[in-house]
Short mmCIF file of C-alpha atoms and ligand atoms in Angstrom, two decimals:
data_model
loop_
_atom_site.label_atom_id
_atom_site.label_comp_id
_atom_site.label_asym_id
_atom_site.label_seq_id
_atom_site.Cartn_x
_atom_site.Cartn_y
_atom_site.Cartn_z
CA MET A 1 14.10 -5.63 -10.46
CA ALA A 2 16.40 -3.83 -8.06
CA GLN A 3 20.15 -3.61 -8.53
CA VAL A 4 21.53 -4.30 -5.08
CA SER A 5 25.15 -3.84 -4.04
CA MET A 6 26.37 -4.28 -0.51
CA THR A 7 29.25 -5.57 1.52
CA VAL A 8 28.48 -8.88 3.18
CA ASN A 9 30.99 -10.18 5.71
CA GLY A 10 33.61 -7.94 4.17
CA LYS A 11 33.02 -9.01 0.58
CA ALA A 12 31.40 -6.80 -2.04
CA VAL A 13 28.34 -8.45 -3.61
CA LYS A 14 26.06 -7.30 -6.39
CA ARG A 15 22.81 -8.90 -7.54
CA SER A 16 19.73 -8.02 -9.49
CA VAL A 17 16.70 -9.14 -7.44
CA PRO A 18 12.95 -8.52 -7.34
CA ASP A 19 12.10 -5.35 -5.39
CA THR A 20 10.14 -7.43 -2.88
CA THR A 21 13.19 -9.53 -1.90
CA LEU A 22 13.71 -9.48 1.85
CA LEU A 23 17.22 -9.15 3.18
CA SER A 24 16.84 -12.60 4.78
CA GLU A 25 15.90 -14.09 1.39
CA PHE A 26 18.75 -12.25 -0.29
CA LEU A 27 21.27 -13.67 2.15
CA ARG A 28 19.91 -17.20 2.17
CA GLU A 29 18.74 -17.74 -1.38
CA HIS A 30 20.84 -15.41 -3.48
CA LEU A 31 24.09 -15.58 -1.53
CA ARG A 32 23.52 -19.07 -0.05
CA LEU A 33 24.43 -17.80 3.40
CA THR A 34 22.01 -20.09 5.18
CA GLY A 35 23.34 -19.41 8.67
CA THR A 36 20.76 -16.64 8.98
CA HIS A 37 17.57 -18.48 9.91
CA VAL A 38 13.95 -17.62 9.28
CA GLY A 39 11.83 -18.86 12.15
CA CYS A 40 8.66 -16.83 11.97
CA ASP A 41 8.93 -14.38 9.09
CA THR A 42 6.71 -12.07 11.17
CA SER A 43 9.35 -10.03 13.09
CA GLN A 44 8.93 -11.95 16.32
CA CYS A 45 11.53 -14.68 16.76
CA GLY A 46 14.83 -12.95 15.97
CA ALA A 47 16.39 -16.02 14.31
CA CYS A 48 17.08 -13.77 11.31
CA VAL A 49 19.02 -11.05 13.15
CA VAL A 50 22.03 -9.71 11.25
CA HIS A 51 24.03 -6.50 11.58
CA VAL A 52 23.41 -3.76 9.05
CA ASP A 53 25.92 -0.92 9.31
CA GLY A 54 26.77 -2.14 12.79
CA ARG A 55 23.26 -2.46 14.18
CA ALA A 56 21.22 -5.58 14.85
CA VAL A 57 18.12 -5.76 12.65
CA LYS A 58 15.59 -8.42 11.73
CA SER A 59 16.54 -9.31 8.18
CA CYS A 60 13.04 -10.71 7.53
CA THR A 61 11.71 -7.19 8.07
CA MET A 62 13.99 -5.26 5.77
CA LEU A 63 14.14 -5.22 1.99
CA ALA A 64 17.38 -6.18 0.28
CA ALA A 65 16.99 -3.02 -1.78
CA GLY A 66 16.78 -1.04 1.46
CA ALA A 67 20.21 -2.40 2.41
CA ASP A 68 21.77 -1.27 -0.86
CA GLY A 69 25.12 0.33 -0.07
CA ALA A 70 25.17 -1.07 3.45
CA SER A 71 27.70 -3.24 5.20
CA VAL A 72 26.09 -6.44 6.46
CA VAL A 73 27.53 -8.98 8.88
CA THR A 74 25.93 -12.39 9.29
CA ILE A 75 26.76 -15.28 11.61
CA GLU A 76 29.14 -16.55 8.91
CA GLY A 77 31.17 -13.37 9.24
CA LEU A 78 31.92 -13.56 12.96
CA ALA A 79 34.71 -16.11 13.09
CA LYS A 80 38.08 -14.67 12.07
CA ASP A 81 40.74 -16.86 10.47
CA GLY A 82 39.13 -20.01 11.74
CA ALA A 83 38.92 -18.76 15.33
CA LEU A 84 35.43 -18.50 16.76
CA HIS A 85 34.16 -15.13 17.93
CA PRO A 86 34.14 -14.91 21.76
CA MET A 87 30.33 -14.95 21.67
CA GLN A 88 30.39 -18.22 19.71
CA THR A 89 32.93 -19.73 22.07
CA ALA A 90 30.84 -18.69 25.06
CA PHE A 91 27.71 -20.33 23.63
CA ASN A 92 29.74 -23.46 23.09
CA ASP A 93 31.26 -23.44 26.59
CA ASN A 94 28.00 -22.65 28.39
CA HIS A 95 25.75 -25.02 26.46
CA GLY A 96 23.86 -21.99 25.16
CA LEU A 97 22.01 -24.00 22.55
CA GLN A 98 20.12 -27.19 22.05
CA CYS A 99 18.67 -27.56 18.54
CA GLY A 100 20.57 -24.47 17.43
CA PHE A 101 17.84 -22.95 15.33
CA CYS A 102 17.64 -19.69 17.27
CA THR A 103 21.39 -19.54 17.86
CA PRO A 104 22.56 -17.40 14.92
CA GLY A 105 20.07 -14.71 15.93
CA MET A 106 20.92 -15.05 19.63
CA ILE A 107 24.61 -14.64 18.86
CA MET A 108 24.12 -11.66 16.55
CA SER A 109 21.85 -10.00 19.13
CA GLY A 110 24.35 -10.87 21.87
CA VAL A 111 27.25 -9.29 20.02
CA ASP A 112 25.13 -6.19 19.34
CA MET A 113 24.02 -5.73 22.95
CA VAL A 114 27.52 -6.21 24.38
CA ALA A 115 28.92 -3.66 21.92
CA ARG A 116 26.18 -1.13 22.72
CA TYR A 117 26.50 -1.45 26.46
CA LYS A 118 30.29 -1.20 26.28
CA ALA A 119 30.10 1.89 24.04
CA GLU A 120 27.69 3.56 26.47
CA GLY A 121 29.67 2.48 29.52
CA ARG A 122 26.66 0.67 30.98
CA GLU A 123 26.84 -2.59 32.85
CA LEU A 124 25.18 -5.48 31.02
CA THR A 125 23.55 -7.16 33.98
CA GLU A 126 21.71 -10.46 33.84
CA ALA A 127 18.40 -8.59 34.01
CA ALA A 128 19.50 -6.32 31.15
CA ILE A 129 20.42 -9.34 29.00
CA ARG A 130 17.01 -10.89 29.57
CA HIS A 131 15.35 -7.60 28.68
CA GLU A 132 17.54 -7.18 25.60
CA LEU A 133 16.55 -10.65 24.41
CA GLU A 134 12.91 -9.64 24.18
CA GLY A 135 12.94 -10.04 20.40
CA ASN A 136 14.74 -13.40 20.33
CA ILE A 137 12.73 -16.54 20.96
CA CYS A 138 14.18 -19.94 21.85
CA ARG A 139 11.99 -23.02 21.87
CA CYS A 140 14.49 -25.29 23.58
CA THR A 141 16.81 -23.93 26.22
CA GLY A 142 14.64 -22.01 28.63
CA TYR A 143 17.09 -19.13 28.11
CA HIS A 144 19.22 -19.62 31.24
CA ASN A 145 22.28 -20.85 29.38
CA ILE A 146 21.83 -18.28 26.65
CA VAL A 147 21.94 -15.54 29.27
CA LYS A 148 24.99 -17.17 30.88
CA SER A 149 26.71 -17.39 27.50
CA ILE A 150 26.19 -13.70 26.78
CA GLN A 151 27.38 -12.75 30.25
CA ASP A 152 30.46 -14.89 29.80
CA ALA A 153 31.16 -13.44 26.35
CA ALA A 154 30.71 -9.89 27.61
CA ALA A 155 33.59 -10.49 30.01
CA ARG A 156 35.77 -11.82 27.17
CA MET A 157 34.92 -9.20 24.53
CA MET B 1 4.14 -9.86 -0.75
CA TYR B 2 2.57 -8.48 -3.93
CA ALA B 3 4.91 -6.92 -6.46
CA THR B 4 5.99 -3.39 -5.74
CA THR B 5 8.57 -0.95 -7.03
CA TYR B 6 11.15 0.29 -4.58
CA HIS B 7 12.44 3.86 -4.79
CA ARG B 8 15.08 5.65 -2.80
CA PRO B 9 14.65 9.37 -3.44
CA GLY B 10 17.45 11.75 -2.53
CA SER B 11 15.23 14.56 -1.26
CA VAL B 12 11.80 15.18 0.24
CA ALA B 13 10.76 16.97 -2.95
CA GLU B 14 11.71 13.94 -5.02
CA ALA B 15 9.82 11.67 -2.62
CA ALA B 16 6.73 13.87 -2.92
CA THR B 17 6.94 13.77 -6.71
CA LEU B 18 7.15 9.97 -6.68
CA ILE B 19 4.15 9.71 -4.40
CA GLY B 20 2.22 12.24 -6.47
CA ALA B 21 2.87 10.23 -9.62
CA ASN B 22 1.78 6.92 -8.08
CA PRO B 23 -1.53 7.12 -6.22
CA GLU B 24 -1.03 3.65 -4.72
CA ALA B 25 2.47 4.46 -3.46
CA LYS B 26 3.37 4.33 0.22
CA VAL B 27 6.16 5.90 2.22
CA LEU B 28 8.59 3.37 3.68
CA ALA B 29 9.98 4.92 6.86
CA GLY B 30 11.34 1.97 8.83
CA GLY B 31 9.10 -0.76 7.54
CA GLN B 32 8.58 -2.48 10.90
CA THR B 33 4.82 -2.26 10.45
CA LEU B 34 4.47 -1.80 6.71
CA LEU B 35 6.58 -4.78 5.60
CA PRO B 36 4.79 -7.30 7.87
CA THR B 37 1.48 -5.85 6.69
CA MET B 38 2.55 -6.32 3.07
CA LYS B 39 3.64 -9.90 3.79
CA GLN B 40 0.17 -10.61 5.12
CA HIS B 41 -1.32 -9.14 1.93
CA LEU B 42 -3.09 -6.51 4.02
CA ALA B 43 -1.30 -3.78 2.09
CA ALA B 44 -0.26 -3.80 -1.54
CA PRO B 45 1.36 -0.50 -2.43
CA SER B 46 2.35 -0.19 -6.08
CA ASP B 47 5.47 1.68 -5.04
CA LEU B 48 7.54 2.05 -1.90
CA VAL B 49 9.23 5.38 -1.38
CA ASP B 50 12.04 4.85 1.13
CA ILE B 51 12.68 8.10 2.99
CA ARG B 52 15.05 6.72 5.63
CA ARG B 53 18.23 7.89 4.02
CA ILE B 54 17.14 11.27 2.74
CA PRO B 55 19.79 13.67 4.06
CA GLY B 56 18.54 15.58 7.08
CA MET B 57 15.59 13.26 7.75
CA ALA B 58 17.23 11.57 10.73
CA GLY B 59 18.66 13.20 13.81
CA VAL B 60 17.71 15.51 16.65
CA SER B 61 18.33 19.21 17.11
CA ALA B 62 17.65 21.29 20.19
CA ALA B 63 18.08 24.68 18.57
CA GLY B 64 16.33 27.44 20.48
CA GLY B 65 15.46 25.03 23.27
CA VAL B 66 12.94 23.20 21.08
CA LEU B 67 13.48 19.57 20.17
CA THR B 68 13.17 18.82 16.47
CA ILE B 69 13.28 15.11 15.83
CA GLY B 70 13.70 14.11 12.19
CA ALA B 71 10.98 11.78 10.94
CA ALA B 72 13.48 9.06 10.03
CA THR B 73 15.10 9.01 13.46
CA ALA B 74 15.06 5.43 14.72
CA HIS B 75 13.55 4.65 18.13
CA ALA B 76 16.98 3.57 19.41
CA ASP B 77 18.43 6.96 18.46
CA VAL B 78 15.65 8.89 20.18
CA ALA B 79 16.15 6.70 23.25
CA ARG B 80 19.80 7.57 23.67
CA ASN B 81 19.95 11.08 22.24
CA ALA B 82 21.55 13.49 24.73
CA ASP B 83 19.17 16.36 23.90
CA VAL B 84 16.08 14.19 24.25
CA LEU B 85 17.40 12.79 27.52
CA ARG B 86 17.97 16.32 28.81
CA HIS B 87 14.79 18.04 27.60
CA ALA B 88 12.21 15.25 27.49
CA PRO B 89 13.52 12.14 29.25
CA ALA B 90 10.04 10.60 29.26
CA LEU B 91 10.15 10.55 25.47
CA ALA B 92 13.52 8.77 25.52
CA CYS B 93 12.13 6.26 27.99
CA LEU B 94 9.09 5.67 25.78
CA ALA B 95 11.29 5.11 22.73
CA ALA B 96 13.45 2.66 24.67
CA GLY B 97 10.40 0.51 25.34
CA ILE B 98 9.07 0.12 21.80
CA GLY B 99 9.18 -3.40 20.36
CA ASP B 100 12.60 -4.97 20.85
CA PRO B 101 16.19 -3.82 20.19
CA ALA B 102 16.27 -4.89 16.53
CA VAL B 103 12.93 -3.23 15.83
CA ARG B 104 14.15 -0.06 17.55
CA HIS B 105 17.10 0.04 15.17
CA MET B 106 14.79 0.23 12.14
CA GLY B 107 11.46 1.70 13.24
CA THR B 108 11.16 5.48 13.08
CA ILE B 109 9.20 8.16 14.92
CA GLY B 110 7.74 9.52 11.68
CA GLY B 111 6.56 6.09 10.62
CA SER B 112 4.88 5.46 13.93
CA VAL B 113 3.14 8.84 14.00
CA ALA B 114 2.02 8.53 10.36
CA ASN B 115 0.62 5.04 10.94
CA ASN B 116 -1.20 6.01 14.16
CA ASP B 117 -1.67 2.44 15.32
CA PRO B 118 -4.17 2.53 18.20
CA ALA B 119 -1.68 0.63 20.38
CA ALA B 120 1.51 2.42 19.35
CA ASP B 121 3.48 4.36 21.98
CA TYR B 122 4.51 7.53 20.14
CA PRO B 123 1.01 8.96 19.46
CA SER B 124 0.46 9.32 23.22
CA ALA B 125 3.68 11.32 23.61
CA VAL B 126 2.97 13.56 20.63
CA LEU B 127 -0.52 14.31 21.92
CA ALA B 128 0.39 14.79 25.59
CA LEU B 129 3.45 16.91 24.81
CA ASN B 130 1.35 19.12 22.52
CA ALA B 131 3.96 18.44 19.85
CA THR B 132 3.87 19.71 16.30
CA VAL B 133 3.85 17.35 13.33
CA VAL B 134 5.95 18.98 10.63
CA THR B 135 5.30 17.87 7.06
CA ASN B 136 6.57 18.84 3.63
CA ARG B 137 3.54 21.15 3.36
CA ARG B 138 2.68 22.54 6.79
CA GLU B 139 2.82 22.21 10.54
CA ILE B 140 0.01 20.37 12.29
CA ALA B 141 -0.76 20.72 16.00
CA ALA B 142 -1.13 17.38 17.77
CA ASP B 143 -4.74 18.13 18.74
CA ALA B 144 -5.64 18.51 15.07
CA TYR B 145 -3.52 15.60 13.85
CA PHE B 146 -4.93 12.37 15.31
CA LYS B 147 -8.26 11.52 13.71
CA GLY B 148 -8.96 8.02 14.99
CA MET B 149 -7.48 4.56 14.52
CA PHE B 150 -4.92 4.53 11.71
CA THR B 151 -6.32 7.89 10.61
CA THR B 152 -4.55 11.24 10.69
CA ALA B 153 -4.84 14.72 9.24
CA LEU B 154 -2.19 13.84 6.62
CA GLU B 155 -3.37 14.44 3.08
CA GLU B 156 -2.56 12.32 0.05
CA GLY B 157 1.12 12.62 -0.65
CA GLU B 158 1.90 14.56 2.50
CA ILE B 159 5.12 13.39 4.18
CA ILE B 160 6.07 13.92 7.82
CA THR B 161 9.54 15.43 7.99
CA ALA B 162 9.91 16.03 11.73
CA ILE B 163 8.23 16.07 15.11
CA ARG B 164 8.77 19.24 17.11
CA VAL B 165 8.51 19.20 20.89
CA THR B 166 8.68 22.10 23.31
CA PRO B 167 10.25 20.58 26.43
CA PRO B 168 7.64 20.01 29.14
CA LYS B 169 8.16 21.05 32.76
CA ARG B 170 7.88 17.37 33.55
CA ALA B 171 6.46 14.30 31.90
CA GLY B 172 6.18 10.57 32.40
CA TYR B 173 5.06 7.50 30.50
CA ALA B 174 3.92 4.13 31.71
CA LYS B 175 2.57 1.26 29.70
CA PHE B 176 1.12 -2.11 30.40
CA ALA B 177 2.52 -4.08 27.51
CA ASN B 178 0.67 -6.94 25.91
CA PRO B 179 2.83 -9.86 27.03
CA ALA B 180 2.99 -11.30 23.51
CA SER B 181 3.17 -8.34 21.17
CA ARG B 182 4.69 -5.79 23.57
CA TYR B 183 2.29 -3.23 22.14
CA ALA B 184 0.55 -1.10 24.73
CA LEU B 185 -2.54 -2.74 26.14
CA VAL B 186 -2.77 0.62 27.85
CA GLY B 187 -0.16 3.37 27.79
CA VAL B 188 -0.54 6.72 29.54
CA PHE B 189 1.65 9.76 28.89
CA VAL B 190 1.31 12.64 31.34
CA ALA B 191 2.93 16.00 30.78
CA GLU B 192 2.97 19.36 32.46
CA THR B 193 3.37 21.68 29.48
CA ALA B 194 3.27 25.44 28.97
CA SER B 195 -0.39 25.00 27.98
CA GLY B 196 -1.28 23.03 31.09
CA VAL B 197 -1.36 19.41 32.15
CA ARG B 198 -2.09 17.01 29.30
CA VAL B 199 -2.79 13.30 29.58
CA ALA B 200 -2.92 11.06 26.52
CA VAL B 201 -3.96 7.43 26.50
CA THR B 202 -2.94 4.88 23.89
CA GLY B 203 -3.89 1.24 23.45
CA ALA B 204 -7.27 1.65 25.10
CA GLY B 205 -9.46 3.83 22.92
CA ALA B 206 -11.77 2.24 20.35
CA ASN B 207 -10.94 5.27 18.26
CA GLY B 208 -7.20 5.46 18.85
CA VAL B 209 -5.18 7.75 21.09
CA PHE B 210 -7.18 10.27 23.15
CA ARG B 211 -6.80 12.87 25.87
CA HIS B 212 -8.41 12.18 29.23
CA LYS B 213 -9.99 15.37 30.51
CA GLY B 214 -10.82 13.97 33.95
CA LEU B 215 -7.22 13.02 34.61
CA GLU B 216 -6.01 16.34 33.21
CA ALA B 217 -8.24 18.30 35.59
CA ALA B 218 -7.21 16.24 38.61
CA LEU B 219 -3.50 16.48 37.82
CA ALA B 220 -3.74 20.19 37.08
CA ALA B 221 -5.04 20.62 40.63
CA SER B 222 -2.37 18.36 42.09
CA PHE B 223 0.32 16.66 40.03
CA THR B 224 0.62 13.64 42.32
CA PRO B 225 -0.07 9.91 41.93
CA GLU B 226 -2.75 10.17 44.64
CA ALA B 227 -4.67 12.73 42.60
CA VAL B 228 -5.43 9.96 40.10
CA ASP B 229 -7.34 7.97 42.71
CA GLY B 230 -10.23 10.41 42.81
CA VAL B 231 -10.82 10.25 39.05
CA LYS B 232 -13.60 8.07 37.70
CA ILE B 233 -12.44 6.40 34.53
CA SER B 234 -15.28 5.26 32.35
CA ALA B 235 -15.06 2.16 30.15
CA GLU B 236 -17.22 3.83 27.56
CA GLY B 237 -15.51 4.14 24.18
CA LEU B 238 -12.72 1.78 25.21
CA LEU B 239 -11.63 -1.30 23.29
CA SER B 240 -12.79 -4.78 24.24
CA ASP B 241 -10.96 -7.63 22.56
CA ILE B 242 -9.37 -10.99 23.32
CA HIS B 243 -6.54 -9.24 25.13
CA ALA B 244 -8.58 -7.18 27.57
CA ALA B 245 -12.15 -6.08 28.24
CA ALA B 246 -13.04 -2.40 28.29
CA ASP B 247 -13.50 -2.23 32.06
CA TYR B 248 -10.10 -3.83 32.61
CA ARG B 249 -8.55 -1.28 30.28
CA ALA B 250 -10.32 1.49 32.19
CA HIS B 251 -8.80 0.19 35.40
CA LEU B 252 -5.36 0.03 33.79
CA ILE B 253 -5.63 3.66 32.67
CA GLY B 254 -5.75 4.67 36.33
CA VAL B 255 -2.87 2.40 37.28
CA MET B 256 -0.69 3.55 34.38
CA ALA B 257 -1.55 7.21 35.00
CA ARG B 258 -0.43 6.86 38.61
CA ARG B 259 2.85 5.23 37.53
CA ALA B 260 3.42 7.83 34.82
CA VAL B 261 2.99 10.68 37.31
CA ALA B 262 5.32 8.95 39.77
CA ALA B 263 7.92 8.61 37.01
CA ALA B 264 7.62 12.25 35.89
S1 FES C 1 12.34 -14.73 11.03
FE1 FES C 1 12.71 -12.65 11.33
S2 FES C 1 12.01 -12.34 13.34
FE2 FES C 1 11.52 -14.43 12.98
S1 FES C 2 18.18 -23.92 20.82
FE1 FES C 2 16.44 -24.64 19.80
S2 FES C 2 15.31 -22.85 19.46
FE2 FES C 2 16.89 -22.16 20.72
#
């Protein structure tokens, strides 16, 4: 068993879990934070994307023990004091989802890409958003409204 | 995933001791290949030795005009590192095209080079740039390092600590990515180095990354995209699988070589 301590959405958590526990499993089954979805479990779909120490990662492809000491943000941690994060609002306003299964990962990837491009002073064009979404798969929307949502949010963030 | 014991050593020496004590142990560098492989029950290491957070294992230095890239440097960090962008922009461009953004935040150069996947990007850069693979025991020249698919000169318990690159005069990389996996169906890295023009091909060889002597000779005579046209690229020894036949891969080597030279 691994003793795992980390900060999740600003709260310190500590659990003893099997060494093989994935971060996605840790969040969903041990912390009951089921907003992080597991679509493929093979590193392809991006439904499980969370931020670890400020960077988007696929939580199905990281061990919980590997995140010991880290600060993790999940979709549940984005809204502040009941107000949606601009990325969430933009997905809402632009009909950026249908079934919603991919949405937590899309939003976490969206927030990550906007932050990176802003930090580097690069323009997040439509083409760049599509390229950045390479690791996020949506079965419903055809992506157009997801791209629009991220573009819209980038202007608000 | 089969049961395993996770370790996070604080130093390379401690990591080496852990691996020495557990013959079925594996180094966990970024886990973007190893963890999926373990999930599929294709690997079952008794122990995982996580080297990502060992102090000094991640980061780039350009001391003395030579790039030293720590083994635990993530692809995303190689892609945007100022020294890499200045001294070997082709390497930054290659790193920026591996997998997807989330994978690039976790996957590491050392992990990729140690794994030597026949379709991985980094082996082509290491070979074409005549880079040095630095381990906890020795320094291995690229030409002596790659030994075929998933096979390298690394000995039991040997850990890559850094990749050292002497900046090339110019270099370029182009890949034709498999539309589903984004791995290289064919990737060609061309470099004009102090020891001449070197061309390394990934994704295509039945025996992993390899140098293409015909392309090297043609580009040494004239480092231009047109020079590629005169080179006959044989399909012999190339992979044939559901993704592409050997003769198609041979054709793509020419196309990617031309693009890589144009980008250099
Ligand atoms: S569940 Fe992690 S990438 Fe699909
Ligand atoms: S909205 Fe259904 S998978 Fe994206």
